[in-house]
PDB file of C-alpha atoms in Angstrom:
ATOM      1  CA  MET K 198      25.247  51.283  97.790  1.00 91.00           C
ATOM      2  CA  LEU K 199      27.696  53.730  99.291  1.00 97.00           C
ATOM      3  CA  THR K 200      28.582  57.403  99.335  1.00 98.00           C
ATOM      4  CA  ILE K 201      32.124  58.592  98.660  1.00 98.00           C
ATOM      5  CA  ILE K 202      32.985  61.845 100.411  1.00 98.00           C
ATOM      6  CA  ILE K 203      35.891  63.950  99.146  1.00 98.00           C
ATOM      7  CA  PRO K 204      36.740  67.104 101.121  1.00 98.00           C
ATOM      8  CA  THR K 205      38.955  69.572  99.298  1.00 98.00           C
ATOM      9  CA  TYR K 206      40.525  73.007  99.565  1.00 98.00           C
ATOM     10  CA  ASN K 207      42.716  74.497  96.814  1.00 98.00           C
ATOM     11  CA  ARG K 208      43.912  71.111  95.564  1.00 97.00           C
ATOM     12  CA  LEU K 209      42.609  71.152  92.006  1.00 98.00           C
ATOM     13  CA  LEU K 210      45.332  69.002  90.416  1.00 97.00           C
ATOM     14  CA  PRO K 211      45.381  66.352  93.194  1.00 97.00           C
ATOM     15  CA  LEU K 212      41.564  66.390  93.190  1.00 98.00           C
ATOM     16  CA  LYS K 213      41.531  65.551  89.471  1.00 97.00           C
ATOM     17  CA  CYS K 214      43.821  62.573  90.189  1.00 96.00           C
ATOM     18  CA  ALA K 215      41.650  61.466  93.123  1.00 97.00           C
ATOM     19  CA  LEU K 216      38.572  61.617  90.881  1.00 97.00           C
ATOM     20  CA  LEU K 217      40.339  59.495  88.259  1.00 96.00           C
ATOM     21  CA  SER K 218      40.954  56.872  90.944  1.00 97.00           C
ATOM     22  CA  VAL K 219      37.236  56.961  91.782  1.00 97.00           C
ATOM     23  CA  SER K 220      36.232  56.605  88.140  1.00 95.00           C
ATOM     24  CA  SER K 221      38.534  53.575  87.823  1.00 96.00           C
ATOM     25  CA  GLN K 222      36.740  51.644  90.576  1.00 97.00           C
ATOM     26  CA  THR K 223      35.375  48.252  89.568  1.00 97.00           C
ATOM     27  CA  TYR K 224      32.484  48.706  92.024  1.00 97.00           C
ATOM     28  CA  ARG K 225      30.151  51.293  90.505  1.00 95.00           C
ATOM     29  CA  GLN K 226      27.164  51.576  92.864  1.00 96.00           C
ATOM     30  CA  PHE K 227      28.095  54.788  94.581  1.00 97.00           C
ATOM     31  CA  GLN K 228      27.190  58.410  94.999  1.00 96.00           C
ATOM     32  CA  LEU K 229      30.051  60.898  94.994  1.00 97.00           C
ATOM     33  CA  VAL K 230      29.989  64.008  97.170  1.00 97.00           C
ATOM     34  CA  ILE K 231      32.695  66.657  96.807  1.00 98.00           C
ATOM     35  CA  VAL K 232      32.721  69.233  99.594  1.00 98.00           C
ATOM     36  CA  ASP K 233      34.736  72.325  98.710  1.00 98.00           C
ATOM     37  CA  ASP K 234      35.953  74.359 101.670  1.00 98.00           C
ATOM     38  CA  GLY K 235      35.876  77.630  99.728  1.00 98.00           C
ATOM     39  CA  SER K 236      38.629  76.911  97.168  1.00 98.00           C
ATOM     40  CA  THR K 237      39.911  79.793  95.038  1.00 98.00           C
ATOM     41  CA  ASP K 238      41.879  77.725  92.500  1.00 98.00           C
ATOM     42  CA  GLY K 239      39.175  76.875  89.952  1.00 97.00           C
ATOM     43  CA  THR K 240      37.839  73.805  91.765  1.00 97.00           C
ATOM     44  CA  GLU K 241      34.228  74.961  91.514  1.00 96.00           C
ATOM     45  CA  ALA K 242      34.377  75.545  87.737  1.00 96.00           C
ATOM     46  CA  TYR K 243      36.099  72.215  87.191  1.00 96.00           C
ATOM     47  CA  VAL K 244      33.585  70.207  89.217  1.00 95.00           C
ATOM     48  CA  GLN K 245      30.676  72.019  87.561  1.00 92.00           C
ATOM     49  CA  SER K 246      32.115  70.971  84.196  1.00 92.00           C
ATOM     50  CA  LEU K 247      31.530  67.370  85.352  1.00 88.00           C
ATOM     51  CA  ASN K 248      27.796  67.989  85.793  1.00 69.00           C
ATOM     52  CA  ASN K 249      26.831  65.258  83.343  1.00 66.00           C
ATOM     53  CA  HIS K 250      27.623  62.729  86.079  1.00 70.00           C
ATOM     54  CA  GLN K 251      24.268  62.102  87.744  1.00 69.00           C
ATOM     55  CA  ASN K 252      25.777  60.489  90.848  1.00 89.00           C
ATOM     56  CA  LEU K 253      27.972  63.521  91.630  1.00 94.00           C
ATOM     57  CA  ARG K 254      26.967  66.180  94.133  1.00 95.00           C
ATOM     58  CA  TYR K 255      29.050  69.275  94.734  1.00 96.00           C
ATOM     59  CA  LEU K 256      28.741  71.377  97.859  1.00 97.00           C
ATOM     60  CA  ARG K 257      30.719  74.575  98.302  1.00 97.00           C
ATOM     61  CA  ILE K 258      30.888  75.985 101.820  1.00 98.00           C
ATOM     62  CA  PRO K 259      32.525  79.178 103.105  1.00 97.00           C
ATOM     63  CA  HIS K 260      36.147  78.468 103.990  1.00 98.00           C
ATOM     64  CA  CYS K 261      36.436  77.242 107.576  1.00 97.00           C
ATOM     65  CA  GLY K 262      39.708  75.290 107.678  1.00 97.00           C
ATOM     66  CA  MET K 263      38.090  72.631 109.866  1.00 98.00           C
ATOM     67  CA  PRO K 264      38.313  69.250 108.103  1.00 97.00           C
ATOM     68  CA  GLY K 265      35.747  67.629 110.406  1.00 98.00           C
ATOM     69  CA  LYS K 266      33.162  70.237 109.471  1.00 98.00           C
ATOM     70  CA  VAL K 267      33.891  69.715 105.767  1.00 98.00           C
ATOM     71  CA  ARG K 268      33.668  65.899 106.015  1.00 98.00           C
ATOM     72  CA  ASN K 269      30.465  66.079 108.076  1.00 98.00           C
ATOM     73  CA  ALA K 270      28.843  68.357 105.500  1.00 98.00           C
ATOM     74  CA  GLY K 271      29.397  65.616 102.922  1.00 98.00           C
ATOM     75  CA  ALA K 272      28.151  62.875 105.217  1.00 98.00           C
ATOM     76  CA  ARG K 273      24.910  64.795 105.827  1.00 97.00           C
ATOM     77  CA  LEU K 274      24.152  64.496 102.096  1.00 97.00           C
ATOM     78  CA  ALA K 275      24.566  60.708 102.154  1.00 97.00           C
ATOM     79  CA  THR K 276      21.498  58.477 101.949  1.00 95.00           C
ATOM     80  CA  THR K 277      23.342  55.181 101.502  1.00 97.00           C
ATOM     81  CA  GLU K 278      24.196  52.412 103.953  1.00 97.00           C
ATOM     82  CA  TYR K 279      27.966  52.920 103.754  1.00 98.00           C
ATOM     83  CA  LEU K 280      30.335  55.894 103.715  1.00 98.00           C
ATOM     84  CA  ALA K 281      33.822  55.908 102.199  1.00 98.00           C
ATOM     85  CA  PHE K 282      36.201  58.811 102.682  1.00 98.00           C
ATOM     86  CA  LEU K 283      38.840  59.905 100.175  1.00 98.00           C
ATOM     87  CA  ASP K 284      41.119  62.863 100.823  1.00 97.00           C
ATOM     88  CA  SER K 285      41.602  64.979  97.717  1.00 97.00           C
ATOM     89  CA  ASP K 286      45.354  64.293  97.705  1.00 95.00           C
ATOM     90  CA  ASP K 287      44.997  60.494  97.967  1.00 96.00           C
ATOM     91  CA  LEU K 288      44.365  57.766  95.386  1.00 96.00           C
ATOM     92  CA  TRP K 289      42.510  54.457  95.469  1.00 98.00           C
ATOM     93  CA  LYS K 290      43.488  51.325  93.566  1.00 97.00           C
ATOM     94  CA  PRO K 291      40.702  50.122  91.219  1.00 98.00           C
ATOM     95  CA  GLY K 292      39.490  47.241  93.413  1.00 97.00           C
ATOM     96  CA  LYS K 293      39.356  49.148  96.707  1.00 98.00           C
ATOM     97  CA  LEU K 294      35.600  49.637  96.981  1.00 98.00           C
ATOM     98  CA  ALA K 295      34.779  46.169  95.635  1.00 98.00           C
ATOM     99  CA  ARG K 296      37.068  44.509  98.192  1.00 98.00           C
ATOM    100  CA  GLN K 297      35.511  46.415 101.085  1.00 98.00           C
ATOM    101  CA  VAL K 298      31.925  45.814  99.972  1.00 98.00           C
ATOM    102  CA  ALA K 299      32.733  42.096  99.673  1.00 98.00           C
ATOM    103  CA  PHE K 300      34.305  42.203 103.148  1.00 98.00           C
ATOM    104  CA  PHE K 301      31.119  43.637 104.666  1.00 98.00           C
ATOM    105  CA  GLU K 302      28.975  41.067 102.861  1.00 97.00           C
ATOM    106  CA  LYS K 303      31.138  38.264 104.275  1.00 98.00           C
ATOM    107  CA  HIS K 304      31.492  39.854 107.736  1.00 97.00           C
ATOM    108  CA  PRO K 305      28.245  41.685 108.594  1.00 96.00           C
ATOM    109  CA  GLU K 306      29.309  41.840 112.245  1.00 96.00           C
ATOM    110  CA  PHE K 307      31.753  44.654 111.369  1.00 98.00           C
ATOM    111  CA  ARG K 308      30.585  48.253 111.028  1.00 98.00           C
ATOM    112  CA  ILE K 309      33.917  49.729 109.953  1.00 98.00           C
ATOM    113  CA  CYS K 310      36.711  48.402 107.771  1.00 98.00           C
ATOM    114  CA  HIS K 311      40.051  49.833 106.705  1.00 97.00           C
ATOM    115  CA  THR K 312      42.862  48.680 104.446  1.00 96.00           C
ATOM    116  CA  ARG K 313      46.611  48.878 104.276  1.00 92.00           C
ATOM    117  CA  GLU K 314      47.989  51.933 102.507  1.00 91.00           C
ATOM    118  CA  ILE K 315      51.113  53.011 100.667  1.00 88.00           C
ATOM    119  CA  TRP K 316      52.773  56.216 101.800  1.00 73.00           C
ATOM    120  CA  GLN K 317      54.568  58.087  99.068  1.00 73.00           C
ATOM    121  CA  ARG K 318      56.550  61.326  99.163  1.00 69.00           C
ATOM    122  CA  GLY K 319      57.381  62.445  95.660  1.00 70.00           C
ATOM    123  CA  GLU K 320      58.714  59.365  93.908  1.00 72.00           C
ATOM    124  CA  ARG K 321      59.828  57.689  97.155  1.00 69.00           C
ATOM    125  CA  ILE K 322      57.807  54.997  98.929  1.00 60.00           C
ATOM    126  CA  VAL K 323      57.955  55.492 102.697  1.00 56.00           C
ATOM    127  CA  SER K 324      58.628  52.202 104.463  1.00 56.00           C
ATOM    128  CA  GLN K 325      56.107  51.041 107.042  1.00 56.00           C
ATOM    129  CA  ALA K 326      58.142  47.958 107.961  1.00 57.00           C
ATOM    130  CA  GLY K 327      58.550  49.123 111.559  1.00 59.00           C
ATOM    131  CA  GLN K 328      54.812  49.474 112.144  1.00 59.00           C
ATOM    132  CA  ARG K 329      53.951  46.746 114.660  1.00 60.00           C
ATOM    133  CA  HIS K 330      50.413  46.996 115.945  1.00 56.00           C
ATOM    134  CA  ARG K 331      47.059  45.286 115.738  1.00 62.00           C
ATOM    135  CA  ARG K 332      44.972  46.513 112.838  1.00 85.00           C
ATOM    136  CA  SER K 333      41.829  44.413 113.258  1.00 88.00           C
ATOM    137  CA  GLY K 334      39.467  43.406 116.003  1.00 92.00           C
ATOM    138  CA  ASN K 335      39.661  45.305 119.286  1.00 95.00           C
ATOM    139  CA  ILE K 336      42.479  47.700 118.459  1.00 93.00           C
ATOM    140  CA  PHE K 337      41.811  50.508 120.939  1.00 94.00           C
ATOM    141  CA  THR K 338      45.008  49.973 122.980  1.00 91.00           C
ATOM    142  CA  ASP K 339      47.163  50.081 119.841  1.00 91.00           C
ATOM    143  CA  ALA K 340      45.182  53.016 118.460  1.00 91.00           C
ATOM    144  CA  LEU K 341      45.911  55.014 121.624  1.00 92.00           C
ATOM    145  CA  LYS K 342      49.631  54.868 120.873  1.00 90.00           C
ATOM    146  CA  LYS K 343      49.331  56.322 117.367  1.00 89.00           C
ATOM    147  CA  CYS K 344      46.840  56.841 114.561  1.00 90.00           C
ATOM    148  CA  ILE K 345      46.722  53.481 112.788  1.00 91.00           C
ATOM    149  CA  ILE K 346      43.725  54.115 110.524  1.00 95.00           C
ATOM    150  CA  GLY K 347      44.097  56.318 107.455  1.00 94.00           C
ATOM    151  CA  PRO K 348      40.917  58.219 106.539  1.00 96.00           C
ATOM    152  CA  SER K 349      41.165  57.315 102.851  1.00 97.00           C
ATOM    153  CA  THR K 350      41.260  53.598 103.737  1.00 97.00           C
ATOM    154  CA  VAL K 351      37.983  53.646 105.676  1.00 98.00           C
ATOM    155  CA  MET K 352      34.558  52.390 104.729  1.00 98.00           C
ATOM    156  CA  MET K 353      31.962  52.397 107.473  1.00 98.00           C
ATOM    157  CA  ARG K 354      28.258  52.037 108.095  1.00 98.00           C
ATOM    158  CA  ARG K 355      26.515  55.387 108.055  1.00 98.00           C
ATOM    159  CA  ASP K 356      24.525  54.469 111.175  1.00 98.00           C
ATOM    160  CA  LEU K 357      27.777  54.069 113.161  1.00 98.00           C
ATOM    161  CA  PHE K 358      28.999  57.446 111.921  1.00 98.00           C
ATOM    162  CA  GLU K 359      25.714  59.071 112.921  1.00 98.00           C
ATOM    163  CA  GLU K 360      25.575  57.338 116.330  1.00 97.00           C
ATOM    164  CA  LEU K 361      28.919  58.889 117.226  1.00 97.00           C
ATOM    165  CA  GLY K 362      28.048  62.315 115.827  1.00 97.00           C
ATOM    166  CA  GLY K 363      30.640  62.248 113.061  1.00 98.00           C
ATOM    167  CA  PHE K 364      33.899  64.143 113.159  1.00 98.00           C
ATOM    168  CA  ARG K 365      34.525  66.881 115.688  1.00 98.00           C
ATOM    169  CA  GLU K 366      34.205  70.225 113.963  1.00 98.00           C
ATOM    170  CA  ASP K 367      36.419  72.213 116.330  1.00 97.00           C
ATOM    171  CA  LEU K 368      39.748  70.534 115.508  1.00 96.00           C
ATOM    172  CA  GLU K 369      42.088  71.849 112.814  1.00 95.00           C
ATOM    173  CA  ILE K 370      44.034  68.573 112.740  1.00 95.00           C
ATOM    174  CA  ALA K 371      43.611  64.968 113.899  1.00 96.00           C
ATOM    175  CA  GLU K 372      39.812  65.067 113.690  1.00 97.00           C
ATOM    176  CA  ASP K 373      39.997  61.657 112.027  1.00 97.00           C
ATOM    177  CA  TYR K 374      42.195  60.207 114.776  1.00 97.00           C
ATOM    178  CA  GLU K 375      39.789  61.472 117.421  1.00 98.00           C
ATOM    179  CA  LEU K 376      36.857  59.727 115.689  1.00 98.00           C
ATOM    180  CA  TRP K 377      38.816  56.485 115.249  1.00 97.00           C
ATOM    181  CA  LEU K 378      39.546  56.502 118.998  1.00 97.00           C
ATOM    182  CA  ARG K 379      35.844  56.886 119.806  1.00 98.00           C
ATOM    183  CA  ILE K 380      35.017  54.077 117.393  1.00 97.00           C
ATOM    184  CA  THR K 381      37.746  51.668 118.504  1.00 97.00           C
ATOM    185  CA  ALA K 382      36.851  52.223 122.167  1.00 97.00           C
ATOM    186  CA  GLY K 383      33.679  50.219 121.608  1.00 95.00           C
ATOM    187  CA  VAL K 384      33.578  48.672 118.156  1.00 96.00           C
ATOM    188  CA  PRO K 385      35.772  45.970 116.579  1.00 97.00           C
ATOM    189  CA  VAL K 386      37.480  47.040 113.370  1.00 97.00           C
ATOM    190  CA  GLY K 387      37.728  45.020 110.167  1.00 97.00           C
ATOM    191  CA  TYR K 388      40.945  45.103 108.181  1.00 96.00           C
ATOM    192  CA  ILE K 389      41.961  44.120 104.645  1.00 96.00           C
ATOM    193  CA  ASP K 390      45.686  43.455 104.549  1.00 93.00           C
ATOM    194  CA  GLU K 391      46.188  44.856 101.054  1.00 93.00           C
ATOM    195  CA  PRO K 392      47.433  48.324 100.085  1.00 93.00           C
ATOM    196  CA  LEU K 393      44.299  49.616  98.401  1.00 96.00           C
TER     197      LEU K 393
END
């Protein structure tokens, strides 16, 4: 079983779309944690209207603007073996969780796994054809050059997350990149070469 963590702040419409992509997952053994960084756009009322979903937990915190603090608050509520992160303005394809769970079952030596992603601005797909770097195994050297792991592509063991202390809470940006560097410095990374 796994816990999905969605941090959000004043993104009600994108959050609704993100939640639809969660509800369309073929793998259903998950808890969902939404951490609201003090939204003022009706997010709280909307999520409370979903209260009939027993696997949904909603946590509202005073606005801090620190994404690491928001993500960590969600991770602290997790009791499952795996964590999956989904930004409130991102979407998952229906088989994303199932593919990653199957990957971990086949490759128990990995403690973190990410997938390919599609970047879209408006109606335009942003080409990633020029991206030439290692995405699996010992990728630290490539990861130093640029952030090559997208937070919404990641599934990882909760014990790894806790060993490293989670995301830094004092960074306004790139808190995910900083954690991926700490992870890749000592842990091989699994990769599914599909845009999920």
